[in-house]
Backbone as a chain_set.jsonl record, in Angstrom:
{"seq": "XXXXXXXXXXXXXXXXXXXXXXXXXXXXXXXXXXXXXXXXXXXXXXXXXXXXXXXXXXXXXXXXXXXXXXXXXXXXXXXXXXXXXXXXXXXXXXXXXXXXXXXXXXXXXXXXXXXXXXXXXXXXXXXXXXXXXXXXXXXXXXXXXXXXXXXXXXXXXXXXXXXXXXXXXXXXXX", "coords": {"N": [[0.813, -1.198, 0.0], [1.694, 1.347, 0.78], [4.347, 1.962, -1.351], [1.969, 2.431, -3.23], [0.551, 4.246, -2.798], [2.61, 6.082, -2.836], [3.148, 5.526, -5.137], [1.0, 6.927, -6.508], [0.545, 9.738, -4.791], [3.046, 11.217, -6.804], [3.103, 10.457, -9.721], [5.547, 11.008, -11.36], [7.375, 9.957, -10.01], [9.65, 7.577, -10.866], [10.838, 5.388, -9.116], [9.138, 4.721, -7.014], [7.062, 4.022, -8.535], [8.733, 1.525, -9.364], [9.374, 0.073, -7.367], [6.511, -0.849, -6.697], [6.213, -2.37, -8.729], [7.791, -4.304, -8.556], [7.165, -5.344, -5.664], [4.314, -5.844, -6.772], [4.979, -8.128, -8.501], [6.523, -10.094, -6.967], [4.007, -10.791, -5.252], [2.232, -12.364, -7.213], [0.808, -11.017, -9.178], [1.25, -10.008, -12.337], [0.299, -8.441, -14.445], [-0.555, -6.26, -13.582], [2.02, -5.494, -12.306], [3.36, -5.345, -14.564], [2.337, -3.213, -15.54], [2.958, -0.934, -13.944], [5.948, -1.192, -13.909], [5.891, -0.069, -16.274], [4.808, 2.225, -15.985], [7.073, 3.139, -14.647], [9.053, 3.345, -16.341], [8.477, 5.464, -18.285], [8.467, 7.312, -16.804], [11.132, 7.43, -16.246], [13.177, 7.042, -18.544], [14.967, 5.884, -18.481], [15.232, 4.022, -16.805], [16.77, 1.255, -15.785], [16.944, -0.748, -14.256], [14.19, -0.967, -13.766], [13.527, -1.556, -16.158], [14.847, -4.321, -16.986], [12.798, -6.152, -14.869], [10.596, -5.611, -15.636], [11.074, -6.966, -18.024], [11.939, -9.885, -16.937], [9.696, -10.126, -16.287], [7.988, -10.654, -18.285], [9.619, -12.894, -19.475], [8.626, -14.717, -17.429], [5.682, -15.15, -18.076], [6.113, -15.988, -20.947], [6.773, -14.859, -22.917], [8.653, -14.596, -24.706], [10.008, -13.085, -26.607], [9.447, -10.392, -26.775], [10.528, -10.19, -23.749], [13.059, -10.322, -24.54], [13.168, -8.469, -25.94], [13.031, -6.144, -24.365], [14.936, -6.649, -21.961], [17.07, -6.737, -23.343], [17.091, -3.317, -24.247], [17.827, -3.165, -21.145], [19.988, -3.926, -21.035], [21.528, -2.597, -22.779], [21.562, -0.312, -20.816], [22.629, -0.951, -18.092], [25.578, -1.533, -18.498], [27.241, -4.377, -18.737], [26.428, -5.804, -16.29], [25.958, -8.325, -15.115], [23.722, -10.177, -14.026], [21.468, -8.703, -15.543], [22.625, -9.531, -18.433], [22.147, -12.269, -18.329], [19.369, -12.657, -17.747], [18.93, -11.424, -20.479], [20.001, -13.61, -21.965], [18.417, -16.463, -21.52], [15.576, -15.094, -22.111], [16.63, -14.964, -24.847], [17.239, -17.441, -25.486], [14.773, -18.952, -24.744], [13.18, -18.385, -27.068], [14.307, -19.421, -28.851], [16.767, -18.59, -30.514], [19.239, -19.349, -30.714], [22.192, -18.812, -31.008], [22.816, -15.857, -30.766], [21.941, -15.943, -27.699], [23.977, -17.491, -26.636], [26.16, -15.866, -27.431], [25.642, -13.766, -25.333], [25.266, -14.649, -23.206], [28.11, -15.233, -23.041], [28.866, -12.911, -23.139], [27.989, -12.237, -20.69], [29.841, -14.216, -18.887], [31.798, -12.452, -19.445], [31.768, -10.289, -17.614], [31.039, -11.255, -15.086], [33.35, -13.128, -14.419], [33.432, -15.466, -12.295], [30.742, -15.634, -11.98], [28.513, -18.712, -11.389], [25.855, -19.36, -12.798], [26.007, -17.818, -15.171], [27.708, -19.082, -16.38], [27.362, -21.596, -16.8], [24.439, -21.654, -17.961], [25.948, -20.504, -20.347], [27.498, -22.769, -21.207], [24.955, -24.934, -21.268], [23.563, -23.314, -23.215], [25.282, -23.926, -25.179], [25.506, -27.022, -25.727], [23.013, -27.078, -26.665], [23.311, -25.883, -29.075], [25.01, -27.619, -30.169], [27.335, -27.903, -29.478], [29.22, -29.235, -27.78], [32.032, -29.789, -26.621], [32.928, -27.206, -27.065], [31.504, -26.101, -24.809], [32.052, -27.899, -22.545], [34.976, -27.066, -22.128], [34.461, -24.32, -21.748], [33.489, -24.789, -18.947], [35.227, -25.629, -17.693], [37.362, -24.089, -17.736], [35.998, -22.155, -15.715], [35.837, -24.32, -13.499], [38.512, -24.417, -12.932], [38.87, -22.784, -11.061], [36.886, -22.509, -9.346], [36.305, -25.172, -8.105], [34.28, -26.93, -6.777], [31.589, -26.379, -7.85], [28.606, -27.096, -7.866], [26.596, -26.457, -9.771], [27.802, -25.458, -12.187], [29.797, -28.423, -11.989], [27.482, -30.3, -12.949], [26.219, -28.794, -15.485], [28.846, -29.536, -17.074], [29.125, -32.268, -17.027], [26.584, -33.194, -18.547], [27.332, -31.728, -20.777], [30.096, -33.495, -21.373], [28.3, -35.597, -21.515], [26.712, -35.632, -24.04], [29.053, -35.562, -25.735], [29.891, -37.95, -26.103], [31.264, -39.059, -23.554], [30.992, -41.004, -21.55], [32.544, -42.017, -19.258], [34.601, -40.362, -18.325], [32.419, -38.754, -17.58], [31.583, -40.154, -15.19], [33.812, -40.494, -13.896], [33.505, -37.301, -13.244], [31.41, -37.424, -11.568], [32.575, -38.93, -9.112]], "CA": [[0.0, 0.0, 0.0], [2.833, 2.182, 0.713], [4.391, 2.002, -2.214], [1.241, 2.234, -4.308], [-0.038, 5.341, -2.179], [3.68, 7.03, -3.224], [2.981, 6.519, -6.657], [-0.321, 7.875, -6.267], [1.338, 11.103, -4.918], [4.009, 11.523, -7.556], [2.931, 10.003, -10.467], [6.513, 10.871, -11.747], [8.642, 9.201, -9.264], [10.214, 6.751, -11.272], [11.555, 4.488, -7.497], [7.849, 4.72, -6.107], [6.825, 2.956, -9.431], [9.248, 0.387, -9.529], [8.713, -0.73, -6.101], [5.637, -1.312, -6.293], [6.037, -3.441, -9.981], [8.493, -5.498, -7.611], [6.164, -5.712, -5.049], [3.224, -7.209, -7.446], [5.887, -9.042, -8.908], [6.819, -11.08, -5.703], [2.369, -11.347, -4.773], [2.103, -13.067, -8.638], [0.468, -9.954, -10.031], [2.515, -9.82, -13.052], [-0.28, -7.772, -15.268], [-0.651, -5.135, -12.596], [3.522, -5.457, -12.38], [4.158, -4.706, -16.214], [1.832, -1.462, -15.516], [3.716, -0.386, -12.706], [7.207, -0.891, -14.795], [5.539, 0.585, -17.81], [5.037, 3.707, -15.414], [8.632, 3.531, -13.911], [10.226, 3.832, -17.776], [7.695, 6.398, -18.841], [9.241, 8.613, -15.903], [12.424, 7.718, -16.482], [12.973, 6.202, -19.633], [16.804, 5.351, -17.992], [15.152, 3.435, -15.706], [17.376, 0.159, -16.478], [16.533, -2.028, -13.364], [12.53, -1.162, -14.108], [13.085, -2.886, -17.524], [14.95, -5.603, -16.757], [12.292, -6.439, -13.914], [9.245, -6.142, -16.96], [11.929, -8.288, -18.821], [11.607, -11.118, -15.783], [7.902, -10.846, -16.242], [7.523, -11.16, -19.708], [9.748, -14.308, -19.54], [7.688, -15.721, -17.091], [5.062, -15.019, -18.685], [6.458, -16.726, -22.15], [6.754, -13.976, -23.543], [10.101, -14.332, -24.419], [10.496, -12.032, -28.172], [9.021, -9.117, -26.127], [11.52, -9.737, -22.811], [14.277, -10.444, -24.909], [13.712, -6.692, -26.657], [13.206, -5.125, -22.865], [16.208, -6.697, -21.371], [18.414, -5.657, -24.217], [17.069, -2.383, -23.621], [18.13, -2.98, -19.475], [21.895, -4.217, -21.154], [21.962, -1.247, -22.919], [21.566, 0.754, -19.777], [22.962, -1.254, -17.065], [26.056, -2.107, -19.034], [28.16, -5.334, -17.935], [25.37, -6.249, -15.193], [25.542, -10.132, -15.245], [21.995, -10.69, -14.398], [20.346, -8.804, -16.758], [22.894, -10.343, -19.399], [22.018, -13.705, -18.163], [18.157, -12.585, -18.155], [18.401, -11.589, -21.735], [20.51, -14.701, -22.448], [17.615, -17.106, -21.182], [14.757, -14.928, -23.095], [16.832, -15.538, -26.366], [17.457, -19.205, -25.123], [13.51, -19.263, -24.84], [12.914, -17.444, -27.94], [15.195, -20.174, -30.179], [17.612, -17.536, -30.638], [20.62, -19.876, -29.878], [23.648, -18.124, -31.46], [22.297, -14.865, -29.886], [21.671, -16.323, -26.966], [25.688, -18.102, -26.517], [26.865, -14.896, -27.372], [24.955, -13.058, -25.082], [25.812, -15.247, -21.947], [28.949, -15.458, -23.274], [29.51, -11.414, -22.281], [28.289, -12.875, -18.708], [30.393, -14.378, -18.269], [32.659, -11.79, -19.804], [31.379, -9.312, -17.204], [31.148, -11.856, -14.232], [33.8, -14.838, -14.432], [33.136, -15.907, -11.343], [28.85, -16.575, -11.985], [28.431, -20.234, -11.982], [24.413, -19.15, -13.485], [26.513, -17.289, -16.505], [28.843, -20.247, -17.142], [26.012, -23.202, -16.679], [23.77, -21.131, -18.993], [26.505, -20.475, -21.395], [27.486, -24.444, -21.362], [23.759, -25.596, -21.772], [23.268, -23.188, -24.418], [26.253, -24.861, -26.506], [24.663, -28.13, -25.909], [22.119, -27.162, -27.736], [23.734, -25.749, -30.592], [25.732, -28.935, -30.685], [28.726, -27.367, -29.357], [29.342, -29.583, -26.38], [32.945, -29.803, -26.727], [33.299, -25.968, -26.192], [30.688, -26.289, -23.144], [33.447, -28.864, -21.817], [35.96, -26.393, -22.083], [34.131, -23.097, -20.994], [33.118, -24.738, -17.559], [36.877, -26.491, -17.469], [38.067, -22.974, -17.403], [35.257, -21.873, -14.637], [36.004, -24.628, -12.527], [40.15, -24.347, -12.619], [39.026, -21.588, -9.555], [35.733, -22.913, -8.01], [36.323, -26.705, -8.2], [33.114, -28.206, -6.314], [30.501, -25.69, -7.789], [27.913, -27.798, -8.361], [25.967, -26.393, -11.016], [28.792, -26.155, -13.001], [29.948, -29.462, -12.714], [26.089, -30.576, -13.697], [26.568, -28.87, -16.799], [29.881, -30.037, -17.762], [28.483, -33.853, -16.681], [25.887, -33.165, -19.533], [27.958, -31.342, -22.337], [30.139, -34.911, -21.589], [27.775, -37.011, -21.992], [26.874, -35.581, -25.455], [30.402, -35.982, -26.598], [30.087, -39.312, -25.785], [32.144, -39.645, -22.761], [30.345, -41.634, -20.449], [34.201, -42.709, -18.573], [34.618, -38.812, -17.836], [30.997, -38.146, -16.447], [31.802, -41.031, -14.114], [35.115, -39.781, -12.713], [33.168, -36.453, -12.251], [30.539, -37.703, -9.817], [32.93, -39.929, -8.197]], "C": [[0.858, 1.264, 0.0], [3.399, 2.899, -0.343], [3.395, 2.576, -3.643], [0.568, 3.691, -4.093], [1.21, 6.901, -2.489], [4.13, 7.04, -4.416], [2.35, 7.348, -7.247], [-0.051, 9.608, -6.435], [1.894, 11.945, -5.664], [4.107, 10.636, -8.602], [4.43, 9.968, -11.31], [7.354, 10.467, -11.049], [8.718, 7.629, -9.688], [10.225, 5.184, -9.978], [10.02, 3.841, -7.39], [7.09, 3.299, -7.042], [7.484, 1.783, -9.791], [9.386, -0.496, -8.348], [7.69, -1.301, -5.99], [5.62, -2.423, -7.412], [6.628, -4.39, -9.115], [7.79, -6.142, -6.87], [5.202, -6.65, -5.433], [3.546, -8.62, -7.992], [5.571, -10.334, -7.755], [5.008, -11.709, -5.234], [2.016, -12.201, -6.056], [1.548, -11.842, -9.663], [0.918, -9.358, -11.282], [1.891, -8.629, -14.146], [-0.297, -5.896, -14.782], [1.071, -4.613, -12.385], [4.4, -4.74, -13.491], [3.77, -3.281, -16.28], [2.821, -0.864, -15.055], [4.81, 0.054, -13.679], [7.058, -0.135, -16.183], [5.786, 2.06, -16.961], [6.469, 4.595, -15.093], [9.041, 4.255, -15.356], [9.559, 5.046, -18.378], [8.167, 7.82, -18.222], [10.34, 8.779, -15.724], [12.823, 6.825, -17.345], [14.615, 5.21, -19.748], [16.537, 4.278, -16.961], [15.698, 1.49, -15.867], [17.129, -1.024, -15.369], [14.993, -2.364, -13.562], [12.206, -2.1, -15.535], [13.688, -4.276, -17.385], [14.001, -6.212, -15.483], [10.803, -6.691, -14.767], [9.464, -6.985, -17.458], [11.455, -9.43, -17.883], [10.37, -11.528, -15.777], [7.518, -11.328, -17.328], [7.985, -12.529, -19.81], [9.17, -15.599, -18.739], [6.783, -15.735, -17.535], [5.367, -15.825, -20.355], [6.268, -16.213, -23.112], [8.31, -13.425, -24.163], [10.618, -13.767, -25.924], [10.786, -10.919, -27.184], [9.836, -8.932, -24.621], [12.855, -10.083, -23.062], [14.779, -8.961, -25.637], [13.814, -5.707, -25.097], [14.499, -5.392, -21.933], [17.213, -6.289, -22.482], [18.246, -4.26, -24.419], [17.761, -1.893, -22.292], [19.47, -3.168, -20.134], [22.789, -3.532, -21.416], [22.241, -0.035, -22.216], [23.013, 0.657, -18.795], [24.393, -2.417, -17.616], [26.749, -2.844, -18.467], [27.355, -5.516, -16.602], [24.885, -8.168, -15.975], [24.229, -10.629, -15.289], [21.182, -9.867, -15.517], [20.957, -9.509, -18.21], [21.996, -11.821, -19.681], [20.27, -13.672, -18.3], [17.919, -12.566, -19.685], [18.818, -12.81, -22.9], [19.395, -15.992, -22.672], [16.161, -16.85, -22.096], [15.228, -15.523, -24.709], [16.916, -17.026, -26.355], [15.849, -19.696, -25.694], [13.024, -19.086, -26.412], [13.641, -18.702, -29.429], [16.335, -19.646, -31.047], [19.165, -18.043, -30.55], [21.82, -18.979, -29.746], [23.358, -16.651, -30.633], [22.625, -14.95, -28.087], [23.032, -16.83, -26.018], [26.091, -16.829, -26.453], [26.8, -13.799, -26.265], [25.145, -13.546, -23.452], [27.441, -15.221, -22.015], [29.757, -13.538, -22.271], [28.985, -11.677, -20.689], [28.886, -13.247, -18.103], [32.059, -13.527, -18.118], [32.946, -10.944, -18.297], [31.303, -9.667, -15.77], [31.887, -13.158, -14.074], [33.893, -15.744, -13.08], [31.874, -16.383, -11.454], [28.666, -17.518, -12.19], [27.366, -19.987, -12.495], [24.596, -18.751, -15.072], [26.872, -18.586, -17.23], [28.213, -21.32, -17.29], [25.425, -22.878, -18.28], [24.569, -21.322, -20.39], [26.811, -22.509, -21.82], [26.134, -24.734, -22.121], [23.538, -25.124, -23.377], [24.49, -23.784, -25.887], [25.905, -26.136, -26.53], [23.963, -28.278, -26.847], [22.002, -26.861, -29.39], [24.601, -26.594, -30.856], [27.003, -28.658, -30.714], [29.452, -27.785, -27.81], [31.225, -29.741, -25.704], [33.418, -27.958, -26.248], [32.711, -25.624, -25.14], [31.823, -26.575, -22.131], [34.537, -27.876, -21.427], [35.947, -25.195, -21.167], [33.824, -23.561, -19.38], [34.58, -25.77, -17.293], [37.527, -25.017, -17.065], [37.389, -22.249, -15.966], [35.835, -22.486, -13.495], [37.682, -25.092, -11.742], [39.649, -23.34, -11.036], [37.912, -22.111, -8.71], [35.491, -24.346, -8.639], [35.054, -27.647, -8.12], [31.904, -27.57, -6.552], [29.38, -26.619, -8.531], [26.725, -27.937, -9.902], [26.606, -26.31, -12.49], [29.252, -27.87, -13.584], [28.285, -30.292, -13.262], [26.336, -30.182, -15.239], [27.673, -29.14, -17.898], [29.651, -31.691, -17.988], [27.534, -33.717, -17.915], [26.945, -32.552, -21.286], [29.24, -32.979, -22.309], [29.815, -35.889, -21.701], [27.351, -36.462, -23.16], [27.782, -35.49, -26.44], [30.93, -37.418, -26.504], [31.261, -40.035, -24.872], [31.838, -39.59, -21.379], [31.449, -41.84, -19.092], [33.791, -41.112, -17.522], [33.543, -38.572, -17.007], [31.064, -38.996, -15.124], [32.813, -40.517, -13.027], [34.62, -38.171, -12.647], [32.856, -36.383, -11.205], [31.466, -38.074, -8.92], [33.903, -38.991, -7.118]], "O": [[0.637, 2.152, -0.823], [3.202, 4.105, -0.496], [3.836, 2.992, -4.715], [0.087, 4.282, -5.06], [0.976, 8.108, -2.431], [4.948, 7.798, -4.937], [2.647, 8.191, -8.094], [-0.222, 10.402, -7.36], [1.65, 13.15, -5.594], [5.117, 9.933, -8.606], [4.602, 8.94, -11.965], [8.463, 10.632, -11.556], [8.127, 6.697, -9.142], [9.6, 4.141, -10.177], [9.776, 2.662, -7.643], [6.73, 2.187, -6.654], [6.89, 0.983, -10.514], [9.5, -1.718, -8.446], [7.648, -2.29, -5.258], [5.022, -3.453, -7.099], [5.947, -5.39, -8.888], [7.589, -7.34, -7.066], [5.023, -7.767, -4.948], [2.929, -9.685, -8.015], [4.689, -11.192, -7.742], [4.819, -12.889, -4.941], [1.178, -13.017, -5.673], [1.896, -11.812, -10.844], [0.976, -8.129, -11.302], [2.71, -7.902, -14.711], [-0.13, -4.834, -15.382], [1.316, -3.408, -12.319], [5.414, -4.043, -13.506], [4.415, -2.366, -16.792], [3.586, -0.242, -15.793], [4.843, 1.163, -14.21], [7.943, 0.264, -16.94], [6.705, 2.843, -17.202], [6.843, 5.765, -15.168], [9.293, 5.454, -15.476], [10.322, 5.694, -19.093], [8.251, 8.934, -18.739], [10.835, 9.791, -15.227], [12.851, 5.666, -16.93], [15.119, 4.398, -20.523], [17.44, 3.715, -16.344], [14.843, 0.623, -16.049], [17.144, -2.197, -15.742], [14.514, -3.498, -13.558], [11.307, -2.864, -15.886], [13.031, -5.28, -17.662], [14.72, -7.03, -14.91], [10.066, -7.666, -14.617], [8.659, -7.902, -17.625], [10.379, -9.917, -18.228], [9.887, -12.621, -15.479], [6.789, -12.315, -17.424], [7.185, -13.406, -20.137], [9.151, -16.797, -19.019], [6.603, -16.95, -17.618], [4.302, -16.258, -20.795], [5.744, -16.7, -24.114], [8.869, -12.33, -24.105], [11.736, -14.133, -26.288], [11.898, -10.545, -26.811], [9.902, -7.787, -24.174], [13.717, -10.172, -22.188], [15.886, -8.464, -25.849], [14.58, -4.764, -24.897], [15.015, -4.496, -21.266], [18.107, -5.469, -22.274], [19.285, -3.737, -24.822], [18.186, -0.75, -22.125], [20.272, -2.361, -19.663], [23.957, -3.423, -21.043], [22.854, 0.955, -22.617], [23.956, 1.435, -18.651], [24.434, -3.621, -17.361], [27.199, -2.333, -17.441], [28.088, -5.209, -15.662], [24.115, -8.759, -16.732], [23.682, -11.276, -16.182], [20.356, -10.4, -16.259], [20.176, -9.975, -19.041], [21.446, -12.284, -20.681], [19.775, -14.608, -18.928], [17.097, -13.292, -20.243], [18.385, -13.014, -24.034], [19.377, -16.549, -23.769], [15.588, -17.772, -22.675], [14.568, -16.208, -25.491], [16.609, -17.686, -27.347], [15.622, -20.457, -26.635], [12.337, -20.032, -26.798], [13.396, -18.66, -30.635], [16.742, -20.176, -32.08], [20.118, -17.289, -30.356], [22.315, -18.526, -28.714], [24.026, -16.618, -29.6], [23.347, -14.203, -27.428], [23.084, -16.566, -24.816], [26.453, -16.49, -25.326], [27.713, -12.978, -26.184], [25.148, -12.687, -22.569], [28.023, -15.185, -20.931], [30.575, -13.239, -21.401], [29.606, -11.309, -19.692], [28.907, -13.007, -16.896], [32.996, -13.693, -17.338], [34.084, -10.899, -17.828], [31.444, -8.722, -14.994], [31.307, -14.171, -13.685], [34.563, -16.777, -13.1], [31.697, -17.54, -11.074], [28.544, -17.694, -13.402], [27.568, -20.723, -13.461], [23.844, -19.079, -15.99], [26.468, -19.014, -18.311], [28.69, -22.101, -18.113], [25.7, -23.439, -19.34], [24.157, -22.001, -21.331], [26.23, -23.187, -22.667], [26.095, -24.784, -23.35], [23.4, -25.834, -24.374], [24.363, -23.924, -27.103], [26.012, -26.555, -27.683], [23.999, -29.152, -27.713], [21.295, -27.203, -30.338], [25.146, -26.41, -31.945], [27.775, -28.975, -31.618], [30.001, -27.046, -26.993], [31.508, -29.782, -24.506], [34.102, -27.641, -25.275], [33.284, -24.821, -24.404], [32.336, -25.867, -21.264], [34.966, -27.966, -20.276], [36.741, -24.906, -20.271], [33.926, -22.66, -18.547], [34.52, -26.687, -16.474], [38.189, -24.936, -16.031], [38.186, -21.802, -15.141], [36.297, -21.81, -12.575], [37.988, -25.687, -10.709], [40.342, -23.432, -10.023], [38.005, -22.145, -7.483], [34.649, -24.598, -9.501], [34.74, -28.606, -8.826], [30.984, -27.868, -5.791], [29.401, -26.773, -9.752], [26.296, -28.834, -10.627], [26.212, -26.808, -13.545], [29.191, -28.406, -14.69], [28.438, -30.948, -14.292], [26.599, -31.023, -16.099], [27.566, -29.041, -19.12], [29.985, -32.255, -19.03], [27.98, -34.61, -18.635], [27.044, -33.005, -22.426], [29.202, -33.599, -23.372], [30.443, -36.927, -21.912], [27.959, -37.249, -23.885], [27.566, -35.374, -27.646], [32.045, -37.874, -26.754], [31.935, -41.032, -25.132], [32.1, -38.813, -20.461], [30.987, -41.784, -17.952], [33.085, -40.893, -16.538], [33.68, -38.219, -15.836], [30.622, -38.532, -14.073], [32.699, -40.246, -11.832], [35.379, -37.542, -11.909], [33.312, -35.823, -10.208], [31.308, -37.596, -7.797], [34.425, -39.522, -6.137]]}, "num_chains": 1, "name": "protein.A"}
């Protein structure tokens, strides 16, 4: 109410309006949410966390053309910001966008080499473009520094078993 009573007020306060899209966000409200963030960017059309946060809805929503153009809007803002990379990585993922999509996680991990969420993502999505061999590699280089990260090795355990090396996925788990 708070929130919704201090956009009320100040129909141009950018903050007031993106709090509260968050807010509906988090209750499921996601229709009432996209308003909200529609309001935030309308008052500040810089507002680069308010679009990547519409972006998040649209892709839950499965809407993933339309939050793959609003987070590359937020990438454009909020430049070298891992999560919204990795948000607009996932819309293009959704979207069938592959090559896009690799490239696009790929500056995630540019921008965060530490994110096991960047480096998973980026892996899976070479999976799928049948590039499991450089998967192998990109989370070989990840986990030279964080050894036991689990989601990592998950997706290296998968880009080796589509290179057909069942041996290897074994002496991961083990």
């Amino acid at each position: 109410d708070a929130y919704r009573r201090a956009a009320e007020l100040d129909p141009d306060f950018a903050s007031a309006h993106y709090n509260l899209g968050t807010t509906l966000t988090q209750l499921g409200q996601l229709e009432e949410a996209i308003a909200a963030f529609d309001r935030a960017i309308d008052a500040d059309p810089g507002h680069g966390k308010a679009l990547s946060s519409k972006g998040y809805v649209l892709r839950t929503q499965g809407k993933s053309d339309d939050a793959a153009s609003v987070y590359g809007r937020a990438a454009s803002i909020l430049t070298g910001d891992s999560e919204v990379l990795i948000g607009l990585g996932k819309s293009l993922q959704d979207a069938g966008r592959l090559a896009e999509a690799a490239s696009t996680f790929a500056r995630a991990v540019d921008a965060n080499p530490h994110d096991p969420e960047a480096i998973s993502n980026l892996a899976n999505v070479l999976v799928q473009r049948d590039d499991a061999e450089d998967a192998v590699a990109a989370c070989d280089v990840f986990l030279e520094h964080h050894p036991a990260n689990t989601s990592v090795l998950a997706a290296k355990s998968v880009a080796l078993n589509e290179c057909g090396k069942a041996d290897a996925v074994r002496q991961l788990v083990d």
